Short mmCIF file of C-alpha atoms in Angstrom, two decimals:
data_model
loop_
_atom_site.label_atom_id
_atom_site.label_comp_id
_atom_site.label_asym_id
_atom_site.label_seq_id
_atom_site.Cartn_x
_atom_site.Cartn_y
_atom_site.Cartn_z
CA UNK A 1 183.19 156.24 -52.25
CA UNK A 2 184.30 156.24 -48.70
CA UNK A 3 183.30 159.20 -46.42
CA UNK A 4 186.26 161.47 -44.71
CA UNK A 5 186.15 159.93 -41.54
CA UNK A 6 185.69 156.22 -42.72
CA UNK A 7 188.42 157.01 -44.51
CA UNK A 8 190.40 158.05 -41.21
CA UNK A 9 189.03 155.61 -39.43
CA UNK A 10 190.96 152.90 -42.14
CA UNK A 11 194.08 154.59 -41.88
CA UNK A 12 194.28 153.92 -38.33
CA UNK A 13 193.24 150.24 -38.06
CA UNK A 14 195.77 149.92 -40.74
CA UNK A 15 198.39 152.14 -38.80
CA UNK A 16 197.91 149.11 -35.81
CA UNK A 17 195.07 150.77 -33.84
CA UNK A 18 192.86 148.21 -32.68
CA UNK A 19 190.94 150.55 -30.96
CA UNK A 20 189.67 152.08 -34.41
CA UNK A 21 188.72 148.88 -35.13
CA UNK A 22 186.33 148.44 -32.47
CA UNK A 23 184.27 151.03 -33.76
CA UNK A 24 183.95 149.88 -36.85
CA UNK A 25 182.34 147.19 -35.05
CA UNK A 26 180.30 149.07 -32.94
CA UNK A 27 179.06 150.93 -36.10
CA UNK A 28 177.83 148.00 -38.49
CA UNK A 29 177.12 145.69 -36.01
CA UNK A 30 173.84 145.36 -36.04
CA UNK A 31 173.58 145.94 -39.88
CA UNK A 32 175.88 142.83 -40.39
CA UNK A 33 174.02 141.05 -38.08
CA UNK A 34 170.64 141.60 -38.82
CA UNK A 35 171.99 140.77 -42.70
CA UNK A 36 173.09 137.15 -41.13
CA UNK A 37 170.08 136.63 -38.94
CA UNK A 38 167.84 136.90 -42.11
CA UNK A 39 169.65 134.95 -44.20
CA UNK A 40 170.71 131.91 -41.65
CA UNK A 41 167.38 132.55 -39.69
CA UNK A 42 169.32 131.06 -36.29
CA UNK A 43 170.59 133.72 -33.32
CA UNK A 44 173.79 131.81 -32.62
CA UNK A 45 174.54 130.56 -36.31
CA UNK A 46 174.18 134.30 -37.28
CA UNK A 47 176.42 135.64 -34.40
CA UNK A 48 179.72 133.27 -35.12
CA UNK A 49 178.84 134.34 -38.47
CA UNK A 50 179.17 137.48 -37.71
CA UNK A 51 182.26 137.73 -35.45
CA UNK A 52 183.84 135.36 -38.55
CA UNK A 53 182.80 138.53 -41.15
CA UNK A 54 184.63 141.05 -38.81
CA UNK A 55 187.48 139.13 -38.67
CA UNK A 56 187.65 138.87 -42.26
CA UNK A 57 187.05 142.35 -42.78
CA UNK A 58 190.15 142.80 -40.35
CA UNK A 59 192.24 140.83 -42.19
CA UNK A 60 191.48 142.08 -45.34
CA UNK A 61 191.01 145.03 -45.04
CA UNK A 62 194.64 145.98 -46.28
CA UNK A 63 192.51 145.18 -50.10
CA UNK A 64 190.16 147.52 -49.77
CA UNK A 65 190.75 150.15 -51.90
CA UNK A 66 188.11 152.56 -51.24
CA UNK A 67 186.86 152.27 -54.60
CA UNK A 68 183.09 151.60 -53.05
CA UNK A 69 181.49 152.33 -50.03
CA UNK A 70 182.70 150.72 -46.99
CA UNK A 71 179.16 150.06 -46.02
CA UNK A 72 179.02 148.10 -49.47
CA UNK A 73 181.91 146.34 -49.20
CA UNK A 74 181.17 145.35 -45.47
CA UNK A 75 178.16 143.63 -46.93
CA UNK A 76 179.71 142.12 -49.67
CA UNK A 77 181.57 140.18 -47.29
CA UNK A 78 178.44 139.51 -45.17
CA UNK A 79 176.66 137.99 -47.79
CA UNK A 80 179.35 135.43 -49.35
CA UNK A 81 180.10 134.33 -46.23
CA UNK A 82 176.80 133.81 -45.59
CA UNK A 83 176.02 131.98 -48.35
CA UNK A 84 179.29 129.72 -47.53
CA UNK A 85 177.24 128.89 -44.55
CA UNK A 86 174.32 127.98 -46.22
CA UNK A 87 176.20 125.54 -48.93
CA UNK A 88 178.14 124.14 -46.03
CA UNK A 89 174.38 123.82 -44.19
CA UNK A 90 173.00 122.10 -47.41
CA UNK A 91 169.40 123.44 -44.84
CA UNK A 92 166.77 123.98 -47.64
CA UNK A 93 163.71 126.68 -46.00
CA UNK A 94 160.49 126.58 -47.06
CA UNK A 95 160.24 126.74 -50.67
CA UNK A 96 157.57 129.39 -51.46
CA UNK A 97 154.94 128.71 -54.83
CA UNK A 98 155.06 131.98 -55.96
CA UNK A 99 152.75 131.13 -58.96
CA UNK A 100 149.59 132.53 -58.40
CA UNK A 101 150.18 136.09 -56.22
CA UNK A 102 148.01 138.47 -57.12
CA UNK A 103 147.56 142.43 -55.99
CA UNK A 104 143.87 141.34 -54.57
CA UNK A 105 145.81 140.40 -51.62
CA UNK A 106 147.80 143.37 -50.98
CA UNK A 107 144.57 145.47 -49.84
CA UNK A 108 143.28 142.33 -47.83
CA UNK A 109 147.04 141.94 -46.16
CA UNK A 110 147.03 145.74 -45.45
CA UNK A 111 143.82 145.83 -43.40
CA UNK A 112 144.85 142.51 -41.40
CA UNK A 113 147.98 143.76 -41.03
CA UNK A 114 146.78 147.16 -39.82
CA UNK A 115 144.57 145.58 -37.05
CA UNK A 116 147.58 143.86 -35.73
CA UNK A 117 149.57 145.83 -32.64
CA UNK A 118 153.25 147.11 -33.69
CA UNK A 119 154.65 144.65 -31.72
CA UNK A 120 152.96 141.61 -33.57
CA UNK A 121 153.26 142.93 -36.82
CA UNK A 122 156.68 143.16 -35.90
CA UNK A 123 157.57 139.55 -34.83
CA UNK A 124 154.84 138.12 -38.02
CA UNK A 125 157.31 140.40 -40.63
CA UNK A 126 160.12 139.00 -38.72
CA UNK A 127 159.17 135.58 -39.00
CA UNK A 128 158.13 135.39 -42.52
CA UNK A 129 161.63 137.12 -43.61
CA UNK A 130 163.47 134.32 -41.60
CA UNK A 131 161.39 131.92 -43.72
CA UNK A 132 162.12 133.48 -46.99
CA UNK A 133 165.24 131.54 -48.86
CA UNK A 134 168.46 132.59 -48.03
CA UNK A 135 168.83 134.11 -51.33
CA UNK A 136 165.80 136.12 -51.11
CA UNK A 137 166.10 137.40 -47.34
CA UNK A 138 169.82 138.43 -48.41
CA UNK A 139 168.57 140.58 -51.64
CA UNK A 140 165.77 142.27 -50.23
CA UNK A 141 167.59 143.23 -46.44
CA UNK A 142 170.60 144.38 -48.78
CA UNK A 143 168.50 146.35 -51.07
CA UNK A 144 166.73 148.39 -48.16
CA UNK A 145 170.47 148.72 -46.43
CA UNK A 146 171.43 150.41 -49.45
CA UNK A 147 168.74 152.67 -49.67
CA UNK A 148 167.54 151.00 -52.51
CA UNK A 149 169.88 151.64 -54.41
CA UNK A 150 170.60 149.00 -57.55
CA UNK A 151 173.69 150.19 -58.42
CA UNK A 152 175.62 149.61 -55.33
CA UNK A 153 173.43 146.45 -54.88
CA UNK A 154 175.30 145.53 -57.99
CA UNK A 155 178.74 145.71 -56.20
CA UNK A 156 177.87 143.86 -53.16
CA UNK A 157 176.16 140.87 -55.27
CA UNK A 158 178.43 141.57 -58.41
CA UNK A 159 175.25 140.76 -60.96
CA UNK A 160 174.09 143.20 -63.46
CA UNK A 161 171.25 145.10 -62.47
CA UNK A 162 168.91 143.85 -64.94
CA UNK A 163 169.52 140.01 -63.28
CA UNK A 164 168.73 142.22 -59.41
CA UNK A 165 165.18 143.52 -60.91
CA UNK A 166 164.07 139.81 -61.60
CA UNK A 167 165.34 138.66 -57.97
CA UNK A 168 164.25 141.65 -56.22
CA UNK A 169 160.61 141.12 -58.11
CA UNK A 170 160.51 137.25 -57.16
CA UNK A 171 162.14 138.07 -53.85
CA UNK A 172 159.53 140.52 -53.33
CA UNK A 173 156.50 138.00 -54.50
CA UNK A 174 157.85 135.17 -52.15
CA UNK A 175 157.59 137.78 -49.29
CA UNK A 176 154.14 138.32 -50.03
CA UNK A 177 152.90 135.36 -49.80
CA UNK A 178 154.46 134.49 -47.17
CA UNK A 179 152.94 137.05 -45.26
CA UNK A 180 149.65 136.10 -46.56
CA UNK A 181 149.03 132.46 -45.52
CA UNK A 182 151.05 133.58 -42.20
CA UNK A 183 148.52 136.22 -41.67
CA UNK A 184 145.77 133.97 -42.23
CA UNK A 185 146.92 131.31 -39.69
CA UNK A 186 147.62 134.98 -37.30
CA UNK A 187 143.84 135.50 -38.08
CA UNK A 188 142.42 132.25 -37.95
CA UNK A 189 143.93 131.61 -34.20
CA UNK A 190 143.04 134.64 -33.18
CA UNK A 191 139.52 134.96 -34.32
CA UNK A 192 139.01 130.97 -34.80
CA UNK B 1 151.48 140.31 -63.15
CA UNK B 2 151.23 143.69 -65.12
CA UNK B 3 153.20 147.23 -64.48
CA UNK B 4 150.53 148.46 -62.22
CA UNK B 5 150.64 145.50 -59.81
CA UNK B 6 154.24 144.92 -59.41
CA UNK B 7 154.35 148.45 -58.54
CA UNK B 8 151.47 147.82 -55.91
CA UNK B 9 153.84 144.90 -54.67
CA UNK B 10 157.02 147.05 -54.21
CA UNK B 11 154.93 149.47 -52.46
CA UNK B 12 153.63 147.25 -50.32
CA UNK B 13 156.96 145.35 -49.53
CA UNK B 14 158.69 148.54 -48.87
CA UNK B 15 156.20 149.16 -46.29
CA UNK B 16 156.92 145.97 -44.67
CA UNK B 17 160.68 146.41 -44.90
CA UNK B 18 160.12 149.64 -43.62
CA UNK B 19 158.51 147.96 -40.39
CA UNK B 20 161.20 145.54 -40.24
CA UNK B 21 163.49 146.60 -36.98
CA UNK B 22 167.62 146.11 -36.69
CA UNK B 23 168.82 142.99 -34.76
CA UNK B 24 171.33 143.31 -32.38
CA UNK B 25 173.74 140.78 -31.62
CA UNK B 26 174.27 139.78 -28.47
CA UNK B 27 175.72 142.72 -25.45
CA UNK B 28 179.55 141.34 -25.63
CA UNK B 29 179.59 140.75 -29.11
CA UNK B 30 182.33 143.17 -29.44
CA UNK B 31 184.65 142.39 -27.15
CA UNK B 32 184.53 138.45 -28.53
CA UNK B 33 185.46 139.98 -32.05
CA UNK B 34 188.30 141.99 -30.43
CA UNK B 35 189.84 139.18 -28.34
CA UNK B 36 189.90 137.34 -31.12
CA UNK B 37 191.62 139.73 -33.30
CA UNK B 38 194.50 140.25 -30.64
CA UNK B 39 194.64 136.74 -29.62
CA UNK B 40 197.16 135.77 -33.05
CA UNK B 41 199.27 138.35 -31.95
CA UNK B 42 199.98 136.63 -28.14
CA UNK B 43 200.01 133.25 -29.96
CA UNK B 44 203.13 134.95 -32.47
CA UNK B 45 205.22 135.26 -28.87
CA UNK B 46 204.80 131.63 -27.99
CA UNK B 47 204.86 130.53 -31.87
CA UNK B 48 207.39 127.27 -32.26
CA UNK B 49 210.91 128.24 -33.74
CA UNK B 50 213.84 125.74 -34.21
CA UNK B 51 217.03 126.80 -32.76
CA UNK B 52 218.92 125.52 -35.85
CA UNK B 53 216.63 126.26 -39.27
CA UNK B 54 215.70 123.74 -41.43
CA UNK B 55 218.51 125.43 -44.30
CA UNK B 56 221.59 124.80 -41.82
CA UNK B 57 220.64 121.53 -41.13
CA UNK B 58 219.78 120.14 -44.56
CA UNK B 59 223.67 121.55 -45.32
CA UNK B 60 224.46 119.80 -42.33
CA UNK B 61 222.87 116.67 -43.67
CA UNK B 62 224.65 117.23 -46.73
CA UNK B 63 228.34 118.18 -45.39
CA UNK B 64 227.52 114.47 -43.24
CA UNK B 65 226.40 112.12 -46.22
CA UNK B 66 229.38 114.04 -48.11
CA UNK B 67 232.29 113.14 -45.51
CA UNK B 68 230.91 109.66 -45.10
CA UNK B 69 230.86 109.16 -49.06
CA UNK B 70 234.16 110.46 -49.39
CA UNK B 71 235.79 108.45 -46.57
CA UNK B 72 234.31 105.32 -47.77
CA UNK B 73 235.75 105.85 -51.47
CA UNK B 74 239.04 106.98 -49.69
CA UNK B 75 239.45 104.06 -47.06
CA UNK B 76 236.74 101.67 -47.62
CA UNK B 77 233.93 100.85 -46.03
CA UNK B 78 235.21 98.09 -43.87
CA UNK B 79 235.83 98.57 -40.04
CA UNK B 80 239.60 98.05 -39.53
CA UNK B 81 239.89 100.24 -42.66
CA UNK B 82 238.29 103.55 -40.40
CA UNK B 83 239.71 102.82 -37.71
CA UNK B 84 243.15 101.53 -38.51
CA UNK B 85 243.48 99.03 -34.80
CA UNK B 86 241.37 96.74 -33.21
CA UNK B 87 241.11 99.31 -29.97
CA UNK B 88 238.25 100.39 -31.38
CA UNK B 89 236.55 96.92 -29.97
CA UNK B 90 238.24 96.56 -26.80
CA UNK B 91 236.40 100.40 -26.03
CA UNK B 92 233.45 99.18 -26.58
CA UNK B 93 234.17 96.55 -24.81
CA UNK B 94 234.84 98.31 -21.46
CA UNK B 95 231.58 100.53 -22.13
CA UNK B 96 229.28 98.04 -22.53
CA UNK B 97 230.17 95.88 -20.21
CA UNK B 98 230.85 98.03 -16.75
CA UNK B 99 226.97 97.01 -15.48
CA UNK B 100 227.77 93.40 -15.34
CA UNK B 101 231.12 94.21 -13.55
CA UNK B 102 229.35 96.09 -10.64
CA UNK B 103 226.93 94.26 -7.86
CA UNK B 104 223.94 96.07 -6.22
CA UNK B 105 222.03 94.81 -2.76
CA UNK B 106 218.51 93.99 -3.29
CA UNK B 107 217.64 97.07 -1.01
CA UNK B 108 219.69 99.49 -3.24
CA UNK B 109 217.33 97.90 -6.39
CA UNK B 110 214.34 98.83 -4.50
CA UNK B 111 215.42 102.22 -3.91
CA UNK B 112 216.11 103.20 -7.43
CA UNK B 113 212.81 101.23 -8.95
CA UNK B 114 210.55 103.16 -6.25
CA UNK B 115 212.33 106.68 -6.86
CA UNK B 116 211.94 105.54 -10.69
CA UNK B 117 208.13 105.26 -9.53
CA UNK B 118 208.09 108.76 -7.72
CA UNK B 119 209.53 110.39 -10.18
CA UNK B 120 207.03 109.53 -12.93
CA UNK B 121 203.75 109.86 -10.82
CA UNK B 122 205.53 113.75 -9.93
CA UNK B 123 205.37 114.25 -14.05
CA UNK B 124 201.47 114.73 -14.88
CA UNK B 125 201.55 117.08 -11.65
CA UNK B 126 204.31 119.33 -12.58
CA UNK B 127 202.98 119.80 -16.18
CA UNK B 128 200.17 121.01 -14.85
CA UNK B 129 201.74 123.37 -12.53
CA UNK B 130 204.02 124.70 -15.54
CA UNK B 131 200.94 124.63 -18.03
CA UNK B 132 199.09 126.80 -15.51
CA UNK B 133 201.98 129.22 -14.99
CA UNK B 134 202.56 129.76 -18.45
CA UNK B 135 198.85 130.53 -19.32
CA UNK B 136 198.92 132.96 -16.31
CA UNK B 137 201.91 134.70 -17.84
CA UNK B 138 200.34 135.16 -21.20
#
């Protein structure tokens, strides 16, 4: 459900104020953007994407009906047009071999990741995210957005939550490895 | 993978999402949205509208076709028939013909075909003098 002032804040882009509108901008911003950035894995692609999603959400937003969160349904919108992007892109990322991941890595990713300053870590988990498949990047970024929460995941994605458990797991492995032979080439230049 | 070690991966994912910072679009990324949001709303004042809508004159086009196909089944199509006297083709006559009844000097010719001239090379410079005006207005 919408909070109180969300729910204000509605009424009076709807009443004509555009100004209301701009801070609904101001507010999710970065959320919708960071939601694009992942999934597109281009700055500029991800920015027109975004300024197309607030549009929409403009235009539209006469529909919503305050039956979810506005958070959620600002996603929801995020994410399709995202992945209207990427069909109209036809760009395939890296496809990640997610066959053989075991949990002997974790420990060994944990201590290599550990040595690594914040700012590196950063820009590797960065990376590695903008690798994953658009699919993937989209699923896990919404899934921490929404506090991990499965059920409103199901309203932004509209699958049951049984079908977001499998993703999230295979989302989840592909990130791993990822990581992992990323780290090793981190390690290997470093210490090579 | 068994229960143990996909809970090992979440934990360990969650950690890295955790470590995962916002993105921020770029400084003016608001104001682009914004303009572009008003910007329909200038282009609705300038929006294209006939002065006569396209309902008058289809029953304009109508009422036309209708008189025509009535005359002609009332007087017949031929020429006399609309007209009832030949005056018809002595006006024409005297309106098509008044150019060859009047004589210009060479000079006056030149005159006219390098005004002509002027004229047209003035065109591209006043539409972009009106274009400019226009865009400054709105």
């Amino acid at each position: 459900m919408t909070t109180k002032t969300e729910t204000d804040l509605i009424k009076e882009i709807k009443g004509g104020n555009t100004h209301a509108f701009s801070e609904l901008v101001d507010a999710y911003k970065n959320l919708v953007y960071t939601l694009a950035y992942r999934m597109l894995g281009n700055r500029e692609e991800a920015e027109e994407v975004s300024q197309d999603t607030f549009i929409k959400i403009f235009k539209s937003l006469s529909h919503f009906k305050g039956d979810s969160k506005l958070s959620t349904w600002i996603y929801r919108v995020t994410y399709n047009t995202c992945l209207d992007r990427v069909k109209q892109n036809k760009r395939n990322r890296t496809f990640v071999n997610i066959d053989n991941v075991d949990n002997t890595i974790f420990a060994n990713m944990n201590t290599g990741l550990e040595k690594m300053l914040q700012e590196e870590k950063r820009a590797l988990i960065k990376k590695c995210l903008n690798l994953l498949p658009p699919d993937d990047s989209g699923i896990l970024t919404l899934f921490y957005f929404e506090e991990q929460s499965l059920v409103e995941l199901e309203k932004v994605l509209n699958v049951s939550v049984s079908t977001l458990k499998v993703r999230l797991f295979r989302a989840r492995k592909k990130l791993a490895k990822l990581l992992e032979g990323n780290l090793e080439k981190e390690t290997f230049q470093n210490y090579g | 993978m068994g229960k143990s070690e996909e809970k090992e991966l979440k934990k360990f994912v969650d950690k890295i999402m955790d470590e995962a910072t916002l993105e921020s679009p770029s400084s003016n990324f608001t104001d682009n949205v914004m303009s572009q949001i008003t910007e329909p709303v200038l282009n609705d004042i300038t929006k294209y509208k006939p002065l006569i809508p396209n309902s008058v004159l289809f029953f304009m086009a109508v009422g036309l076709v209708g008189i025509t196909w009535y005359l002609g089944t009332y007087y017949g199509v031929k020429n006399q028939e609309w007209f009832g006297n030949e005056q018809i083709d002595l006006f024409f006559e005297r309106t098509l013909d008044w150019p060859q009844m009047l004589s210009y000097s060479k000079t006056t010719i030149y005159a006219i075909l390098l005004f002509g001239l002027l004229f047209l090379i003035q065109i591209p410079f006043l539409k972009r003098y009106f274009d400019n005006i226009l865009m400054l207005r709105l």
